PDB file of C-alpha atoms in Angstrom:
ATOM      1  CA  UNK G1241    -125.790 -40.538  80.990  1.00 85.00           C
ATOM      2  CA  UNK G1242    -123.011 -41.733  83.354  1.00 95.00           C
ATOM      3  CA  UNK G1243    -122.547 -45.451  83.298  1.00 97.00           C
ATOM      4  CA  UNK G1244    -121.834 -47.266  86.627  1.00 97.00           C
ATOM      5  CA  UNK G1245    -120.641 -50.880  87.111  1.00 97.00           C
ATOM      6  CA  UNK G1246    -120.046 -52.821  90.242  1.00 95.00           C
ATOM      7  CA  UNK G1247    -120.382 -56.317  91.476  1.00 95.00           C
ATOM      8  CA  UNK G1248    -120.291 -58.747  94.423  1.00 95.00           C
ATOM      9  CA  UNK G1249    -118.302 -61.942  94.626  1.00 94.00           C
ATOM     10  CA  UNK G1250    -120.255 -65.098  95.864  1.00 95.00           C
ATOM     11  CA  UNK G1251    -117.488 -66.327  98.268  1.00 91.00           C
ATOM     12  CA  UNK G1252    -119.571 -65.967 101.372  1.00 91.00           C
ATOM     13  CA  UNK G1253    -122.870 -64.687 102.725  1.00 93.00           C
ATOM     14  CA  UNK G1254    -123.358 -60.894 102.197  1.00 95.00           C
ATOM     15  CA  UNK G1255    -122.803 -58.793 105.316  1.00 95.00           C
ATOM     16  CA  UNK G1256    -123.792 -55.415 106.856  1.00 95.00           C
ATOM     17  CA  UNK G1257    -120.524 -54.177 105.478  1.00 91.00           C
ATOM     18  CA  UNK G1258    -121.526 -55.107 101.966  1.00 92.00           C
ATOM     19  CA  UNK G1259    -124.889 -53.355 102.475  1.00 94.00           C
ATOM     20  CA  UNK G1260    -123.634 -50.115 104.137  1.00 91.00           C
ATOM     21  CA  UNK G1261    -120.623 -49.951 101.914  1.00 86.00           C
ATOM     22  CA  UNK G1262    -122.166 -50.672  98.647  1.00 89.00           C
ATOM     23  CA  UNK G1263    -125.645 -52.188  98.067  1.00 94.00           C
ATOM     24  CA  UNK G1264    -127.636 -49.399  99.821  1.00 92.00           C
ATOM     25  CA  UNK G1265    -125.921 -46.763  97.810  1.00 91.00           C
ATOM     26  CA  UNK G1266    -126.477 -48.726  94.522  1.00 94.00           C
ATOM     27  CA  UNK G1267    -130.193 -48.900  95.355  1.00 95.00           C
ATOM     28  CA  UNK G1268    -130.748 -45.351  96.700  1.00 93.00           C
ATOM     29  CA  UNK G1269    -128.413 -43.387  94.521  1.00 91.00           C
ATOM     30  CA  UNK G1270    -126.637 -45.044  91.613  1.00 93.00           C
ATOM     31  CA  UNK G1271    -129.537 -46.808  89.879  1.00 96.00           C
ATOM     32  CA  UNK G1272    -131.495 -43.476  89.839  1.00 95.00           C
ATOM     33  CA  UNK G1273    -128.758 -41.147  88.592  1.00 93.00           C
ATOM     34  CA  UNK G1274    -126.981 -43.342  86.057  1.00 94.00           C
ATOM     35  CA  UNK G1275    -127.116 -46.199  83.563  1.00 97.00           C
ATOM     36  CA  UNK G1276    -126.130 -48.790  86.158  1.00 97.00           C
ATOM     37  CA  UNK G1277    -125.113 -52.450  85.861  1.00 98.00           C
ATOM     38  CA  UNK G1278    -124.757 -54.639  88.941  1.00 98.00           C
ATOM     39  CA  UNK G1279    -123.303 -58.138  88.672  1.00 97.00           C
ATOM     40  CA  UNK G1280    -122.698 -61.346  90.668  1.00 98.00           C
ATOM     41  CA  UNK G1281    -119.044 -61.894  89.641  1.00 97.00           C
ATOM     42  CA  UNK G1282    -119.098 -65.711  89.968  1.00 97.00           C
ATOM     43  CA  UNK G1283    -115.981 -66.319  87.874  1.00 97.00           C
ATOM     44  CA  UNK G1284    -113.948 -64.507  90.573  1.00 95.00           C
ATOM     45  CA  UNK G1285    -115.059 -67.133  93.004  1.00 94.00           C
ATOM     46  CA  UNK G1286    -113.077 -69.858  91.158  1.00 95.00           C
ATOM     47  CA  UNK G1287    -109.600 -68.411  91.903  1.00 91.00           C
ATOM     48  CA  UNK G1288    -109.296 -70.472  95.100  1.00 86.00           C
ATOM     49  CA  UNK G1289    -110.326 -73.890  96.264  1.00 86.00           C
ATOM     50  CA  UNK G1290    -114.134 -73.982  96.284  1.00 91.00           C
ATOM     51  CA  UNK G1291    -117.169 -76.212  96.424  1.00 95.00           C
ATOM     52  CA  UNK G1292    -119.056 -75.904  93.098  1.00 97.00           C
ATOM     53  CA  UNK G1293    -122.515 -76.372  94.748  1.00 97.00           C
ATOM     54  CA  UNK G1294    -121.749 -73.692  97.277  1.00 96.00           C
ATOM     55  CA  UNK G1295    -120.658 -71.255  94.569  1.00 97.00           C
ATOM     56  CA  UNK G1296    -124.008 -71.943  92.781  1.00 97.00           C
ATOM     57  CA  UNK G1297    -125.967 -71.528  96.027  1.00 97.00           C
ATOM     58  CA  UNK G1298    -124.192 -68.270  97.107  1.00 97.00           C
ATOM     59  CA  UNK G1299    -124.437 -66.927  93.422  1.00 98.00           C
ATOM     60  CA  UNK G1300    -128.229 -67.228  93.632  1.00 98.00           C
ATOM     61  CA  UNK G1301    -128.420 -65.937  97.134  1.00 97.00           C
ATOM     62  CA  UNK G1302    -126.308 -62.790  96.191  1.00 97.00           C
ATOM     63  CA  UNK G1303    -128.427 -62.119  93.140  1.00 98.00           C
ATOM     64  CA  UNK G1304    -131.627 -62.378  95.174  1.00 98.00           C
ATOM     65  CA  UNK G1305    -130.228 -60.128  97.869  1.00 98.00           C
ATOM     66  CA  UNK G1306    -129.235 -57.551  95.240  1.00 98.00           C
ATOM     67  CA  UNK G1307    -132.901 -57.404  94.319  1.00 98.00           C
ATOM     68  CA  UNK G1308    -134.073 -57.525  98.016  1.00 98.00           C
ATOM     69  CA  UNK G1309    -131.816 -54.553  98.758  1.00 97.00           C
ATOM     70  CA  UNK G1310    -133.682 -52.467  96.303  1.00 97.00           C
ATOM     71  CA  UNK G1311    -132.115 -52.845  92.925  1.00 98.00           C
ATOM     72  CA  UNK G1312    -134.964 -52.411  90.430  1.00 98.00           C
ATOM     73  CA  UNK G1313    -134.577 -54.257  87.028  1.00 98.00           C
ATOM     74  CA  UNK G1314    -136.647 -51.420  85.484  1.00 97.00           C
ATOM     75  CA  UNK G1315    -133.963 -48.957  86.463  1.00 97.00           C
ATOM     76  CA  UNK G1316    -130.687 -50.976  86.320  1.00 98.00           C
ATOM     77  CA  UNK G1317    -129.330 -54.195  84.855  1.00 98.00           C
ATOM     78  CA  UNK G1318    -128.784 -57.092  87.283  1.00 98.00           C
ATOM     79  CA  UNK G1319    -127.014 -60.146  85.983  1.00 98.00           C
ATOM     80  CA  UNK G1320    -124.496 -62.914  86.579  1.00 98.00           C
ATOM     81  CA  UNK G1321    -120.976 -62.473  85.121  1.00 98.00           C
ATOM     82  CA  UNK G1322    -120.605 -66.020  83.669  1.00 98.00           C
ATOM     83  CA  UNK G1323    -123.878 -65.467  81.740  1.00 98.00           C
ATOM     84  CA  UNK G1324    -122.077 -62.865  79.487  1.00 98.00           C
ATOM     85  CA  UNK G1325    -119.221 -64.263  77.391  1.00 97.00           C
ATOM     86  CA  UNK G1326    -117.793 -60.830  76.739  1.00 98.00           C
ATOM     87  CA  UNK G1327    -116.161 -60.729  80.161  1.00 98.00           C
ATOM     88  CA  UNK G1328    -113.977 -63.773  79.333  1.00 97.00           C
ATOM     89  CA  UNK G1329    -113.426 -62.704  75.745  1.00 97.00           C
ATOM     90  CA  UNK G1330    -112.018 -59.274  76.859  1.00 98.00           C
ATOM     91  CA  UNK G1331    -110.041 -60.657  79.728  1.00 98.00           C
ATOM     92  CA  UNK G1332    -107.599 -62.490  77.555  1.00 97.00           C
ATOM     93  CA  UNK G1333    -107.040 -59.400  75.357  1.00 98.00           C
ATOM     94  CA  UNK G1334    -106.170 -57.400  78.491  1.00 98.00           C
ATOM     95  CA  UNK G1335    -103.824 -60.087  79.698  1.00 97.00           C
ATOM     96  CA  UNK G1336    -101.964 -59.378  76.491  1.00 97.00           C
ATOM     97  CA  UNK G1337    -101.627 -55.718  77.588  1.00 97.00           C
ATOM     98  CA  UNK G1338    -100.978 -56.258  81.372  1.00 97.00           C
ATOM     99  CA  UNK G1339     -97.475 -57.197  82.662  1.00 95.00           C
ATOM    100  CA  UNK G1340     -96.393 -59.910  85.081  1.00 93.00           C
ATOM    101  CA  UNK G1341     -95.024 -57.231  87.464  1.00 91.00           C
ATOM    102  CA  UNK G1342     -98.328 -55.435  87.708  1.00 92.00           C
ATOM    103  CA  UNK G1343    -100.048 -58.589  88.654  1.00 91.00           C
ATOM    104  CA  UNK G1344     -97.575 -59.628  91.259  1.00 89.00           C
ATOM    105  CA  UNK G1345     -97.722 -56.135  92.917  1.00 88.00           C
ATOM    106  CA  UNK G1346    -101.461 -56.371  93.558  1.00 86.00           C
ATOM    107  CA  UNK G1347    -102.015 -56.286  97.331  1.00 82.00           C
ATOM    108  CA  UNK G1348    -104.823 -58.826  97.417  1.00 80.00           C
ATOM    109  CA  UNK G1349    -102.814 -61.343  95.454  1.00 84.00           C
ATOM    110  CA  UNK G1350     -99.976 -61.077  97.899  1.00 84.00           C
ATOM    111  CA  UNK G1351    -102.244 -61.530 100.833  1.00 83.00           C
ATOM    112  CA  UNK G1352    -104.318 -64.398  99.368  1.00 83.00           C
ATOM    113  CA  UNK G1353    -101.306 -66.239  97.941  1.00 83.00           C
ATOM    114  CA  UNK G1354     -99.568 -66.058 101.322  1.00 84.00           C
ATOM    115  CA  UNK G1355    -102.673 -67.484 103.099  1.00 82.00           C
ATOM    116  CA  UNK G1356    -102.924 -70.185 100.487  1.00 81.00           C
ATOM    117  CA  UNK G1357     -99.387 -71.253 100.786  1.00 84.00           C
ATOM    118  CA  UNK G1358     -99.622 -71.171 104.646  1.00 84.00           C
ATOM    119  CA  UNK G1359    -102.435 -73.735 104.405  1.00 83.00           C
ATOM    120  CA  UNK G1360    -100.150 -75.923 102.239  1.00 82.00           C
ATOM    121  CA  UNK G1361    -102.181 -75.279  99.099  1.00 80.00           C
ATOM    122  CA  UNK G1362    -101.100 -74.382  95.605  1.00 83.00           C
ATOM    123  CA  UNK G1363    -101.762 -70.917  94.257  1.00 87.00           C
ATOM    124  CA  UNK G1364    -103.898 -70.934  91.136  1.00 90.00           C
ATOM    125  CA  UNK G1365    -102.836 -68.903  88.172  1.00 91.00           C
ATOM    126  CA  UNK G1366    -106.242 -67.297  88.115  1.00 91.00           C
ATOM    127  CA  UNK G1367    -105.568 -65.761  91.501  1.00 89.00           C
ATOM    128  CA  UNK G1368    -102.697 -63.909  89.816  1.00 90.00           C
ATOM    129  CA  UNK G1369    -104.640 -62.808  86.799  1.00 93.00           C
ATOM    130  CA  UNK G1370    -108.107 -62.169  88.177  1.00 93.00           C
ATOM    131  CA  UNK G1371    -107.542 -58.382  88.398  1.00 94.00           C
ATOM    132  CA  UNK G1372    -107.355 -58.402  84.668  1.00 97.00           C
ATOM    133  CA  UNK G1373    -110.777 -60.079  84.472  1.00 97.00           C
ATOM    134  CA  UNK G1374    -112.041 -57.397  86.931  1.00 96.00           C
ATOM    135  CA  UNK G1375    -110.687 -54.785  84.522  1.00 97.00           C
ATOM    136  CA  UNK G1376    -112.514 -56.539  81.703  1.00 98.00           C
ATOM    137  CA  UNK G1377    -115.754 -56.553  83.776  1.00 98.00           C
ATOM    138  CA  UNK G1378    -115.384 -52.758  83.956  1.00 98.00           C
ATOM    139  CA  UNK G1379    -114.078 -51.825  80.526  1.00 98.00           C
ATOM    140  CA  UNK G1380    -116.510 -53.983  78.518  1.00 98.00           C
ATOM    141  CA  UNK G1381    -119.327 -51.658  79.383  1.00 98.00           C
ATOM    142  CA  UNK G1382    -117.673 -48.238  78.775  1.00 97.00           C
ATOM    143  CA  UNK G1383    -117.974 -47.680  82.541  1.00 97.00           C
ATOM    144  CA  UNK G1384    -117.440 -44.150  83.911  1.00 97.00           C
ATOM    145  CA  UNK G1385    -117.706 -44.876  87.629  1.00 95.00           C
ATOM    146  CA  UNK G1386    -116.968 -47.879  89.688  1.00 94.00           C
ATOM    147  CA  UNK G1387    -118.381 -47.649  93.268  1.00 89.00           C
ATOM    148  CA  UNK G1388    -115.924 -49.674  95.431  1.00 81.00           C
ATOM    149  CA  UNK G1389    -114.555 -49.992  98.895  1.00 73.00           C
ATOM    150  CA  UNK G1390    -111.028 -48.901  99.835  1.00 72.00           C
ATOM    151  CA  UNK G1391    -109.561 -52.352  99.380  1.00 73.00           C
ATOM    152  CA  UNK G1392    -110.664 -52.522  95.708  1.00 80.00           C
ATOM    153  CA  UNK G1393    -109.345 -49.148  94.607  1.00 86.00           C
ATOM    154  CA  UNK G1394    -106.133 -50.706  93.401  1.00 88.00           C
ATOM    155  CA  UNK G1395    -108.058 -52.892  91.010  1.00 89.00           C
ATOM    156  CA  UNK G1396    -109.796 -49.916  89.417  1.00 94.00           C
ATOM    157  CA  UNK G1397    -106.464 -48.227  89.042  1.00 94.00           C
ATOM    158  CA  UNK G1398    -105.276 -51.265  87.117  1.00 95.00           C
ATOM    159  CA  UNK G1399    -108.407 -51.022  84.835  1.00 96.00           C
ATOM    160  CA  UNK G1400    -107.548 -47.317  84.233  1.00 97.00           C
ATOM    161  CA  UNK G1401    -103.926 -48.208  83.365  1.00 97.00           C
ATOM    162  CA  UNK G1402    -104.953 -50.965  81.052  1.00 98.00           C
ATOM    163  CA  UNK G1403    -107.482 -48.808  79.294  1.00 98.00           C
ATOM    164  CA  UNK G1404    -105.007 -46.030  78.696  1.00 98.00           C
ATOM    165  CA  UNK G1405    -102.280 -48.431  77.534  1.00 98.00           C
ATOM    166  CA  UNK G1406    -104.669 -50.166  75.083  1.00 98.00           C
ATOM    167  CA  UNK G1407    -105.948 -46.905  73.752  1.00 98.00           C
ATOM    168  CA  UNK G1408    -102.428 -45.614  73.119  1.00 98.00           C
ATOM    169  CA  UNK G1409    -101.227 -48.709  71.405  1.00 98.00           C
ATOM    170  CA  UNK G1410    -104.191 -49.728  69.373  1.00 98.00           C
ATOM    171  CA  UNK G1411    -106.390 -46.715  69.095  1.00 98.00           C
ATOM    172  CA  UNK G1412    -109.045 -45.266  71.343  1.00 97.00           C
ATOM    173  CA  UNK G1413    -111.345 -48.230  72.391  1.00 98.00           C
ATOM    174  CA  UNK G1414    -112.134 -47.864  76.118  1.00 98.00           C
ATOM    175  CA  UNK G1415    -113.542 -45.340  78.434  1.00 98.00           C
ATOM    176  CA  UNK G1416    -111.161 -44.679  81.349  1.00 98.00           C
ATOM    177  CA  UNK G1417    -113.114 -45.375  84.501  1.00 97.00           C
ATOM    178  CA  UNK G1418    -112.781 -43.852  88.006  1.00 95.00           C
ATOM    179  CA  UNK G1419    -113.409 -45.272  91.432  1.00 92.00           C
ATOM    180  CA  UNK G1420    -116.134 -43.676  93.697  1.00 88.00           C
ATOM    181  CA  UNK G1421    -116.552 -44.284  97.460  1.00 79.00           C
ATOM    182  CA  UNK G1422    -119.234 -43.279  99.888  1.00 65.00           C
ATOM    183  CA  UNK G1423    -118.119 -40.977 102.709  1.00 62.00           C
ATOM    184  CA  UNK G1424    -119.437 -42.916 105.723  1.00 54.00           C
ATOM    185  CA  UNK G1425    -119.142 -46.642 106.410  1.00 51.00           C
ATOM    186  CA  UNK G1426    -117.281 -47.404 103.151  1.00 58.00           C
ATOM    187  CA  UNK G1427    -115.371 -49.986 105.198  1.00 72.00           C
ATOM    188  CA  UNK G1428    -117.353 -51.515 108.074  1.00 87.00           C
ATOM    189  CA  UNK G1429    -114.993 -53.348 110.337  1.00 91.00           C
ATOM    190  CA  UNK G1430    -115.213 -56.785 112.116  1.00 92.00           C
ATOM    191  CA  UNK G1431    -117.039 -56.416 115.453  1.00 94.00           C
ATOM    192  CA  UNK G1432    -114.474 -58.741 117.129  1.00 92.00           C
ATOM    193  CA  UNK G1433    -111.453 -57.489 115.276  1.00 91.00           C
ATOM    194  CA  UNK G1434    -112.040 -53.810 114.512  1.00 89.00           C
ATOM    195  CA  UNK G1435    -108.652 -53.492 112.739  1.00 85.00           C
ATOM    196  CA  UNK G1436    -109.990 -55.856 110.069  1.00 86.00           C
ATOM    197  CA  UNK G1437    -112.780 -55.417 107.532  1.00 84.00           C
ATOM    198  CA  UNK G1438    -116.121 -57.175 108.000  1.00 86.00           C
ATOM    199  CA  UNK G1439    -115.456 -59.617 105.092  1.00 76.00           C
ATOM    200  CA  UNK G1440    -118.034 -62.134 103.854  1.00 65.00           C
ATOM    201  CA  UNK G1441    -115.256 -64.691 103.319  1.00 60.00           C
ATOM    202  CA  UNK G1442    -113.991 -64.607 106.941  1.00 55.00           C
ATOM    203  CA  UNK G1443    -114.544 -67.444 109.356  1.00 57.00           C
ATOM    204  CA  UNK G1444    -115.029 -65.190 112.334  1.00 59.00           C
ATOM    205  CA  UNK G1445    -118.788 -65.407 112.587  1.00 80.00           C
ATOM    206  CA  UNK G1446    -119.284 -63.568 115.853  1.00 89.00           C
ATOM    207  CA  UNK G1447    -117.749 -60.431 114.416  1.00 93.00           C
ATOM    208  CA  UNK G1448    -119.781 -60.339 111.196  1.00 95.00           C
ATOM    209  CA  UNK G1449    -123.449 -59.390 110.881  1.00 96.00           C
ATOM    210  CA  UNK G1450    -124.881 -61.145 107.852  1.00 96.00           C
ATOM    211  CA  UNK G1451    -127.829 -59.553 105.921  1.00 96.00           C
ATOM    212  CA  UNK G1452    -129.929 -62.732 106.637  1.00 96.00           C
ATOM    213  CA  UNK G1453    -129.165 -62.938 110.371  1.00 96.00           C
ATOM    214  CA  UNK G1454    -132.235 -63.177 112.554  1.00 96.00           C
ATOM    215  CA  UNK G1455    -132.890 -60.020 114.708  1.00 97.00           C
ATOM    216  CA  UNK G1456    -131.769 -61.649 117.967  1.00 97.00           C
ATOM    217  CA  UNK G1457    -128.548 -62.817 116.361  1.00 96.00           C
ATOM    218  CA  UNK G1458    -127.776 -59.287 115.176  1.00 97.00           C
ATOM    219  CA  UNK G1459    -128.446 -57.897 118.653  1.00 97.00           C
ATOM    220  CA  UNK G1460    -126.198 -60.518 120.337  1.00 96.00           C
ATOM    221  CA  UNK G1461    -123.286 -59.955 117.917  1.00 96.00           C
ATOM    222  CA  UNK G1462    -123.360 -56.217 118.329  1.00 96.00           C
ATOM    223  CA  UNK G1463    -123.927 -56.290 122.147  1.00 96.00           C
ATOM    224  CA  UNK G1464    -120.699 -58.484 122.294  1.00 95.00           C
ATOM    225  CA  UNK G1465    -118.689 -56.256 119.948  1.00 94.00           C
ATOM    226  CA  UNK G1466    -115.190 -55.460 121.174  1.00 91.00           C
ATOM    227  CA  UNK G1467    -114.739 -51.894 122.505  1.00 87.00           C
ATOM    228  CA  UNK G1468    -111.621 -50.150 123.728  1.00 77.00           C
ATOM    229  CA  UNK G1469    -109.966 -49.284 127.051  1.00 74.00           C
ATOM    230  CA  UNK G1470    -111.393 -46.229 128.821  1.00 73.00           C
ATOM    231  CA  UNK G1471    -115.008 -45.287 129.655  1.00 75.00           C
ATOM    232  CA  UNK G1472    -115.575 -42.269 127.287  1.00 84.00           C
ATOM    233  CA  UNK G1473    -117.415 -42.665 124.027  1.00 88.00           C
ATOM    234  CA  UNK G1474    -115.062 -40.923 121.705  1.00 88.00           C
ATOM    235  CA  UNK G1475    -114.910 -41.102 117.883  1.00 90.00           C
ATOM    236  CA  UNK G1476    -111.207 -41.855 117.164  1.00 88.00           C
ATOM    237  CA  UNK G1477    -110.417 -44.256 114.396  1.00 86.00           C
ATOM    238  CA  UNK G1478    -106.811 -44.747 115.522  1.00 87.00           C
ATOM    239  CA  UNK G1479    -107.044 -44.805 119.255  1.00 86.00           C
ATOM    240  CA  UNK G1480    -110.624 -46.238 119.676  1.00 89.00           C
ATOM    241  CA  UNK G1481    -111.263 -48.460 116.630  1.00 91.00           C
ATOM    242  CA  UNK G1482    -113.933 -50.555 118.254  1.00 92.00           C
ATOM    243  CA  UNK G1483    -116.045 -47.571 119.371  1.00 93.00           C
ATOM    244  CA  UNK G1484    -115.400 -45.708 116.130  1.00 92.00           C
ATOM    245  CA  UNK G1485    -116.767 -48.784 114.189  1.00 93.00           C
ATOM    246  CA  UNK G1486    -119.967 -48.843 116.182  1.00 94.00           C
ATOM    247  CA  UNK G1487    -120.352 -45.104 115.744  1.00 94.00           C
ATOM    248  CA  UNK G1488    -119.921 -45.330 112.039  1.00 92.00           C
ATOM    249  CA  UNK G1489    -122.383 -48.166 111.713  1.00 94.00           C
ATOM    250  CA  UNK G1490    -124.931 -46.216 113.752  1.00 94.00           C
ATOM    251  CA  UNK G1491    -124.265 -42.993 111.695  1.00 92.00           C
ATOM    252  CA  UNK G1492    -124.690 -44.929 108.422  1.00 90.00           C
ATOM    253  CA  UNK G1493    -127.988 -46.490 109.649  1.00 91.00           C
ATOM    254  CA  UNK G1494    -129.475 -43.205 110.756  1.00 87.00           C
ATOM    255  CA  UNK G1495    -127.836 -40.811 108.349  1.00 83.00           C
ATOM    256  CA  UNK G1496    -125.892 -38.992 111.088  1.00 82.00           C
ATOM    257  CA  UNK G1497    -122.347 -37.971 111.789  1.00 88.00           C
ATOM    258  CA  UNK G1498    -120.245 -40.438 113.873  1.00 91.00           C
ATOM    259  CA  UNK G1499    -118.360 -37.663 115.609  1.00 90.00           C
ATOM    260  CA  UNK G1500    -121.434 -35.685 116.645  1.00 91.00           C
ATOM    261  CA  UNK G1501    -123.218 -39.052 117.719  1.00 90.00           C
ATOM    262  CA  UNK G1502    -120.422 -39.727 120.130  1.00 89.00           C
ATOM    263  CA  UNK G1503    -121.461 -36.808 122.342  1.00 86.00           C
ATOM    264  CA  UNK G1504    -124.845 -38.344 122.848  1.00 90.00           C
ATOM    265  CA  UNK G1505    -123.501 -41.413 124.797  1.00 91.00           C
ATOM    266  CA  UNK G1506    -121.886 -41.835 128.177  1.00 86.00           C
ATOM    267  CA  UNK G1507    -121.537 -45.560 128.086  1.00 89.00           C
ATOM    268  CA  UNK G1508    -120.601 -48.271 125.595  1.00 91.00           C
ATOM    269  CA  UNK G1509    -123.635 -50.349 126.640  1.00 93.00           C
ATOM    270  CA  UNK G1510    -126.064 -47.604 125.516  1.00 93.00           C
ATOM    271  CA  UNK G1511    -124.200 -47.099 122.187  1.00 94.00           C
ATOM    272  CA  UNK G1512    -124.261 -50.883 121.489  1.00 95.00           C
ATOM    273  CA  UNK G1513    -127.947 -51.096 122.242  1.00 96.00           C
ATOM    274  CA  UNK G1514    -128.848 -48.253 119.932  1.00 96.00           C
ATOM    275  CA  UNK G1515    -126.595 -49.558 117.193  1.00 96.00           C
ATOM    276  CA  UNK G1516    -128.100 -53.019 117.453  1.00 97.00           C
ATOM    277  CA  UNK G1517    -131.640 -51.726 117.204  1.00 97.00           C
ATOM    278  CA  UNK G1518    -130.746 -49.484 114.257  1.00 97.00           C
ATOM    279  CA  UNK G1519    -129.235 -52.400 112.302  1.00 97.00           C
ATOM    280  CA  UNK G1520    -132.190 -54.636 113.059  1.00 98.00           C
ATOM    281  CA  UNK G1521    -134.578 -51.941 111.820  1.00 97.00           C
ATOM    282  CA  UNK G1522    -132.371 -51.270 108.677  1.00 96.00           C
ATOM    283  CA  UNK G1523    -132.174 -54.927 107.663  1.00 97.00           C
ATOM    284  CA  UNK G1524    -135.699 -55.912 108.365  1.00 97.00           C
ATOM    285  CA  UNK G1525    -137.146 -54.928 104.936  1.00 97.00           C
ATOM    286  CA  UNK G1526    -134.177 -56.562 103.201  1.00 97.00           C
ATOM    287  CA  UNK G1527    -134.917 -59.908 104.983  1.00 97.00           C
ATOM    288  CA  UNK G1528    -138.593 -59.751 104.280  1.00 97.00           C
ATOM    289  CA  UNK G1529    -138.174 -58.973 100.575  1.00 97.00           C
ATOM    290  CA  UNK G1530    -135.543 -61.761 100.337  1.00 98.00           C
ATOM    291  CA  UNK G1531    -138.098 -64.321 101.569  1.00 97.00           C
ATOM    292  CA  UNK G1532    -140.636 -63.049  99.100  1.00 97.00           C
ATOM    293  CA  UNK G1533    -138.162 -63.414  96.167  1.00 98.00           C
ATOM    294  CA  UNK G1534    -137.131 -66.874  97.324  1.00 97.00           C
ATOM    295  CA  UNK G1535    -140.767 -67.968  97.019  1.00 97.00           C
ATOM    296  CA  UNK G1536    -140.645 -67.071  93.308  1.00 96.00           C
ATOM    297  CA  UNK G1537    -137.323 -68.504  91.900  1.00 96.00           C
ATOM    298  CA  UNK G1538    -138.582 -68.390  88.363  1.00 97.00           C
ATOM    299  CA  UNK G1539    -139.103 -64.670  88.732  1.00 97.00           C
ATOM    300  CA  UNK G1540    -135.519 -64.182  89.837  1.00 97.00           C
ATOM    301  CA  UNK G1541    -134.302 -66.321  86.931  1.00 97.00           C
ATOM    302  CA  UNK G1542    -136.256 -64.202  84.483  1.00 98.00           C
ATOM    303  CA  UNK G1543    -134.657 -61.005  85.923  1.00 98.00           C
ATOM    304  CA  UNK G1544    -131.180 -62.598  85.491  1.00 98.00           C
ATOM    305  CA  UNK G1545    -131.826 -63.737  81.960  1.00 98.00           C
ATOM    306  CA  UNK G1546    -133.076 -60.340  80.907  1.00 98.00           C
ATOM    307  CA  UNK G1547    -130.179 -58.715  82.688  1.00 98.00           C
ATOM    308  CA  UNK G1548    -127.630 -60.848  80.792  1.00 98.00           C
ATOM    309  CA  UNK G1549    -129.268 -60.118  77.546  1.00 98.00           C
ATOM    310  CA  UNK G1550    -129.095 -56.391  78.133  1.00 98.00           C
ATOM    311  CA  UNK G1551    -125.489 -56.658  79.362  1.00 98.00           C
ATOM    312  CA  UNK G1552    -124.408 -58.619  76.259  1.00 98.00           C
ATOM    313  CA  UNK G1553    -125.962 -55.907  74.038  1.00 98.00           C
ATOM    314  CA  UNK G1554    -124.016 -53.224  75.891  1.00 97.00           C
ATOM    315  CA  UNK G1555    -120.707 -55.031  76.024  1.00 98.00           C
ATOM    316  CA  UNK G1556    -120.457 -56.718  72.578  1.00 98.00           C
ATOM    317  CA  UNK G1557    -119.765 -53.609  70.512  1.00 97.00           C
ATOM    318  CA  UNK G1558    -116.887 -52.552  72.725  1.00 98.00           C
ATOM    319  CA  UNK G1559    -115.353 -56.045  72.977  1.00 98.00           C
ATOM    320  CA  UNK G1560    -115.732 -56.498  69.128  1.00 98.00           C
ATOM    321  CA  UNK G1561    -113.974 -53.208  68.674  1.00 98.00           C
ATOM    322  CA  UNK G1562    -111.185 -54.285  70.894  1.00 98.00           C
ATOM    323  CA  UNK G1563    -110.709 -57.498  68.984  1.00 98.00           C
ATOM    324  CA  UNK G1564    -110.403 -55.441  65.643  1.00 97.00           C
ATOM    325  CA  UNK G1565    -108.126 -52.863  67.240  1.00 98.00           C
ATOM    326  CA  UNK G1566    -105.687 -55.443  68.547  1.00 98.00           C
ATOM    327  CA  UNK G1567    -105.297 -57.106  65.173  1.00 98.00           C
ATOM    328  CA  UNK G1568    -107.702 -60.120  65.117  1.00 97.00           C
ATOM    329  CA  UNK G1569    -109.698 -61.038  62.028  1.00 94.00           C
ATOM    330  CA  UNK G1570    -113.439 -60.325  62.106  1.00 84.00           C
ATOM    331  CA  UNK G1571    -115.544 -63.471  62.458  1.00 80.00           C
TER     332      UNK G1571
END
């Protein structure tokens, strides 16, 4: 059976973009067709200045929302990255295979390091090396497919390169994974800045729909979304990014095609209203299930403990094999 791995980083509240671009597909498709593992990658949240209490709070919220979005522990493995030591164990071995040049060419490192320096902060070494930890996340489980957004494709390519290089130098140890992306709404854009992704770490609240936003808040944000010059509702990613974003969100909510949907509207207001209602309806069950799970924290803890146990059992043979292959003595 195909093995799938993906994760969410607890650096902010999960958004509509996270749901349409990843979580919904995990719940509706991936957990049913594959041996799937879904992880809260909390170690990745430590690469920049952070509040420890906030990381813990967001990690629990992310894990609860994964379950609320429809991930079923009977069908897939849901766990927290730091609960499985094999991630960190394998990361160091892969650092011994990766090169400094590869790390410094990573687009997200360049962008995040520039922002950190602009704020007058120092750049942590972990910000440079965390793509290797991401590769370890993937390779430890013999992953075949990694469902990711466009901005993470480079990291999966690094995992592929490190797997091939390790296999060539030390003998076949790792499955070489591939990235997969949904066709529609793989990258939902910020409602106020449609040239930028709707990222959970952003400070631009009015442009971001969070999964736990109240319905009236969702409606207000979408009704105030930036559109484009002109009056016609046309699906054109380059010339009309604001309208295209709304059409893609609506299409993803209703299972339609954004270009065909554009012909049904003669005003931006009508498009915004329908999009807002579609999003409210889509997120309603997630919010209700999240409330139920929050009322049973011991149940969520039990799911995460069992998920970590299963993840360790899957990862340990591969990581132990990598230790032997690279030349380390067996314990």
